Coordinates of C-alpha atoms in Angstrom, one line a residue:
X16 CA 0.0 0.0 0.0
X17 CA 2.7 2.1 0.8
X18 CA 4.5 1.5 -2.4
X19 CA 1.3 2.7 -4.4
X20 CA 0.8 5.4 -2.5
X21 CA 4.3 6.7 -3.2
X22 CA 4.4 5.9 -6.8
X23 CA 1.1 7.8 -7.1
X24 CA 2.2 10.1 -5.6
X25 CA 5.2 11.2 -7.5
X26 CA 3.6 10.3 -10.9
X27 CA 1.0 13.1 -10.1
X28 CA 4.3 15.3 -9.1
X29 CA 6.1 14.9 -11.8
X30 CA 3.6 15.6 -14.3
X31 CA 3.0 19.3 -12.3
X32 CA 6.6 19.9 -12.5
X33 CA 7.0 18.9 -16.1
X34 CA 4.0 21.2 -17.1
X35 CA 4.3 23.9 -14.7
X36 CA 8.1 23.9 -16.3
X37 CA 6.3 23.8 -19.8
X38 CA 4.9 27.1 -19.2
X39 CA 7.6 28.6 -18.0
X40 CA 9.7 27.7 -21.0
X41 CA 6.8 28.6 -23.7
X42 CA 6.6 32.0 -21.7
X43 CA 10.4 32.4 -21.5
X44 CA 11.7 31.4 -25.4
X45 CA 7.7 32.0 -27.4
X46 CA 8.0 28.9 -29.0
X47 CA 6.2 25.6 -28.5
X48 CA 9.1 23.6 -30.5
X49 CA 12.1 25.3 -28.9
X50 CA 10.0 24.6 -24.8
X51 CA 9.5 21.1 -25.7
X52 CA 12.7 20.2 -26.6
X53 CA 14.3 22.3 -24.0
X54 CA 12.4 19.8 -21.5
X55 CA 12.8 16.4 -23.5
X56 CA 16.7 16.8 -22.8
X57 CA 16.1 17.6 -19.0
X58 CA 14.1 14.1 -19.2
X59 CA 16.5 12.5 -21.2
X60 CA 18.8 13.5 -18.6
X61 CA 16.5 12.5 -16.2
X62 CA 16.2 8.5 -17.4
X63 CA 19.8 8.1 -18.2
X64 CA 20.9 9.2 -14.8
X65 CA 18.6 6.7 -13.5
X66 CA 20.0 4.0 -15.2
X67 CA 23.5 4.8 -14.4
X68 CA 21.7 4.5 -10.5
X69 CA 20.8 1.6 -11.1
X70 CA 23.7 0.3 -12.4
X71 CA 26.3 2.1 -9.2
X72 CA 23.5 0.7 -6.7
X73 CA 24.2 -3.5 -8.2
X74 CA 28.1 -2.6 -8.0
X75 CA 28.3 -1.0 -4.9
X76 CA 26.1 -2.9 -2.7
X77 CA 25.0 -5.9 -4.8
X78 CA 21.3 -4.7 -4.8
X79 CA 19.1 -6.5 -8.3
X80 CA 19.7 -4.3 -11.3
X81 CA 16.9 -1.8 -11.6
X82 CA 16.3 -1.9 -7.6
X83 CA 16.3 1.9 -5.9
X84 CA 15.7 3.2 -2.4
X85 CA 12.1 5.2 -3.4
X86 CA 13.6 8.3 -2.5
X87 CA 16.1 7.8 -5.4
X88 CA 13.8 9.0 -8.5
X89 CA 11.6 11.2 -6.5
X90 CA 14.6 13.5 -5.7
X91 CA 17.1 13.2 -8.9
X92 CA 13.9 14.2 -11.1
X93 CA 12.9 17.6 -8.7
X94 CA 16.4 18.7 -8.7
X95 CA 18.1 17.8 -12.1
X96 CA 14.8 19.2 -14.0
X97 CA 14.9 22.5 -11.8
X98 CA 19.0 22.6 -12.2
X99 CA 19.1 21.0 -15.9
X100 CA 16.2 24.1 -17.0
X101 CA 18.3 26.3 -15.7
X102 CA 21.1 25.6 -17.6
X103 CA 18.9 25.4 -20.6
X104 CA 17.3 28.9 -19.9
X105 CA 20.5 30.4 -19.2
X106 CA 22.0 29.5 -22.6
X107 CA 19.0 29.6 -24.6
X108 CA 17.7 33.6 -23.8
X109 CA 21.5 34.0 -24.7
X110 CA 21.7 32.0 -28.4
X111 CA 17.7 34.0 -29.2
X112 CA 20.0 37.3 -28.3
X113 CA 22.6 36.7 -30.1
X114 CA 20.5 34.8 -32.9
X115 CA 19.0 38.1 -33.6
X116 CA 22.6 40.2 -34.1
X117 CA 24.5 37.2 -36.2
X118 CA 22.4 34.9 -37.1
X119 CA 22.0 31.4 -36.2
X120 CA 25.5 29.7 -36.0
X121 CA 27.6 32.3 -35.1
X122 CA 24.8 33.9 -32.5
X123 CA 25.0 30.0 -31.0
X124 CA 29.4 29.7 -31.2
X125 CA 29.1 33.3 -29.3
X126 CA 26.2 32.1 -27.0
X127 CA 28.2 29.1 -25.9
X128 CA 31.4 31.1 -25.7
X129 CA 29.8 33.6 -23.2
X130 CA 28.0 31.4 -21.0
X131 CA 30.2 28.3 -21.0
X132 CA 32.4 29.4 -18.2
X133 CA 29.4 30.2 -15.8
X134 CA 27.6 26.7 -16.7
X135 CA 30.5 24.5 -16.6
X136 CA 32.0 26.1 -13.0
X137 CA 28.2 25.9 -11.5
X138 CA 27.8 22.5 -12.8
X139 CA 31.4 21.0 -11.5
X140 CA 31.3 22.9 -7.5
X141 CA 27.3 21.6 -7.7
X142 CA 28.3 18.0 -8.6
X143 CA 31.0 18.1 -6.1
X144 CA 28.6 19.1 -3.3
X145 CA 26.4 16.3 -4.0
X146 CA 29.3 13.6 -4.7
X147 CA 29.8 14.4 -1.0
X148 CA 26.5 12.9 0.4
X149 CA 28.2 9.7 -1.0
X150 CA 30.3 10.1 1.8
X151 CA 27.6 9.1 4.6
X152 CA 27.7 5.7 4.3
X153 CA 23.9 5.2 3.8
X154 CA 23.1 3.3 1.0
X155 CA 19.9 5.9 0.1
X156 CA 22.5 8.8 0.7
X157 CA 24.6 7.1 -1.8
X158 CA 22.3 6.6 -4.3
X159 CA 21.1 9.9 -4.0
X160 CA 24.7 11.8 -4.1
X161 CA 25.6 9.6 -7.1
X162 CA 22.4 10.4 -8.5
X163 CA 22.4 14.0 -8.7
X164 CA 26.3 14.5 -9.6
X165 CA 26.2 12.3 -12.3
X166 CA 23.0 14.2 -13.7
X167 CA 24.5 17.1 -13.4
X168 CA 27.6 16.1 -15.0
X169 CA 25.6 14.5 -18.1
X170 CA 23.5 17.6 -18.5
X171 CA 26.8 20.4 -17.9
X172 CA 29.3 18.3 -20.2
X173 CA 26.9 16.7 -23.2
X174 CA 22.7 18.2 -22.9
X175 CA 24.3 21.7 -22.4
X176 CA 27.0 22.2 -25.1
X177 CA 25.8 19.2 -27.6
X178 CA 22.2 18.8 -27.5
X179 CA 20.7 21.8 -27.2
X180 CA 22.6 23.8 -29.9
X181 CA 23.1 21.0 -32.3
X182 CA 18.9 20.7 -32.4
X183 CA 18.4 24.0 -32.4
X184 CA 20.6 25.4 -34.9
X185 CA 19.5 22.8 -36.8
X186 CA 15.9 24.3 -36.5
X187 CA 16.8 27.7 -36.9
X188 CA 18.5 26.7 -40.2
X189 CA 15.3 25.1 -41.1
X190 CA 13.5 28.1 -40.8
X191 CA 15.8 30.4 -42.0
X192 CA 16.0 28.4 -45.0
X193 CA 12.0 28.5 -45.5
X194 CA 12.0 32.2 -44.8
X195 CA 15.0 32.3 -47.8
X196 CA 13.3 30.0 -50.3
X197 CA 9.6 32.4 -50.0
X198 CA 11.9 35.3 -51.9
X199 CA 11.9 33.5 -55.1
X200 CA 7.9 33.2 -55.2
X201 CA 6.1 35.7 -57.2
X202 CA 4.2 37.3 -54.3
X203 CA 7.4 37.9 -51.9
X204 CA 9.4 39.2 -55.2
X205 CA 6.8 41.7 -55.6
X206 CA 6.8 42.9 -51.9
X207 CA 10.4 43.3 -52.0
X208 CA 10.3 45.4 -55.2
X209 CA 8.0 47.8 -53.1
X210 CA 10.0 47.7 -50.3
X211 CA 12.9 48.7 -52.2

């Protein structure tokens, strides 16, 4: 019973925290593609961390692969998804500024250049604090601390300067492209003509 009640409960979280994070995203970047990416890599994140959990928790104390204390998932997806969004928001406001000044690659090179430093130092001192709960010597405190560094190791060193600005140059591209090819139809030729 109070297994259900646990894993009931934090569907019913998750789902809050993954649409009240939505929102926040659509309000933040004004686009429904960009949002829902931005959050597929946090859960991405999210399930591989798990995994690697899993995998720590069978080598370290000989527990069944795929067996977690409860308190494992419940706290890796509250604080990766609230530190991985950060990251994401951080970097993406920058590569929509810089986007607008010099276009989409070299907006997203200069993006990554400017916040790199800031990312990469908050995600390495944040790992490290958590990498110390391993130190307890309680299983779930191990779990936990191995947990959340290696999330936030994943999401500093490969989500933040891989995923995100491969995808979403790639989309820019797309639509810059579109926006490129509607000049050579007759309508768009002819407002340019007035423009000019």
């Amino acid at each position: 019973d109070m297994a259900n009640v646990t894993e009931s409960d934090r569907f019913r979280i998750n789902c809050l925290v993954i649409g009240g994070i939505f929102l926040i995203l659509l309000y933040l970047v004004r686009n429904p593609w960009l949002a829902g990416y931005l959050l597929v890599t946090v859960l991405f994140s999210y399930l591989v961390t798990l995994g690697a959990t899993a995998l720590m928790a069978h080598w370290y104390d000989g527990r069944p692969i795929g067996e977690l204390d409860w308190r494992v998932p419940f706290f890796l997806f509250i604080i990766l998804v609230a530190v991985g969004e950060d990251y994401n928001i951080l970097l993406v406001t920058r590569m929509i500024q810089e986007r607008a000044l010099l276009g989409s690659i070299d907006g997203t090179r200069k993006a990554l250049a400017m916040t790199g430093g800031t990312i990469t130092s908050c995600g390495i001192i944040m790992a490290g604090t958590f990498a110390t709960l391993m130190l307890a010597g309680l299983n779930t405190l191990f779990q936990i601390g191995f947990a959340l560094a290696f999330g936030v190791i994943l999401d500093t060193f490969v989500v933040r300067p891989i995923l995100v600005p491969a995808f979403t140059v790639w989309r820019w591209n797309i639509e810059d492209g579109n926006k490129a090819s509607n000049l050579f139809r007759p309508k768009y030729r002819m407002r340019l003509r007035k423009a000019v």
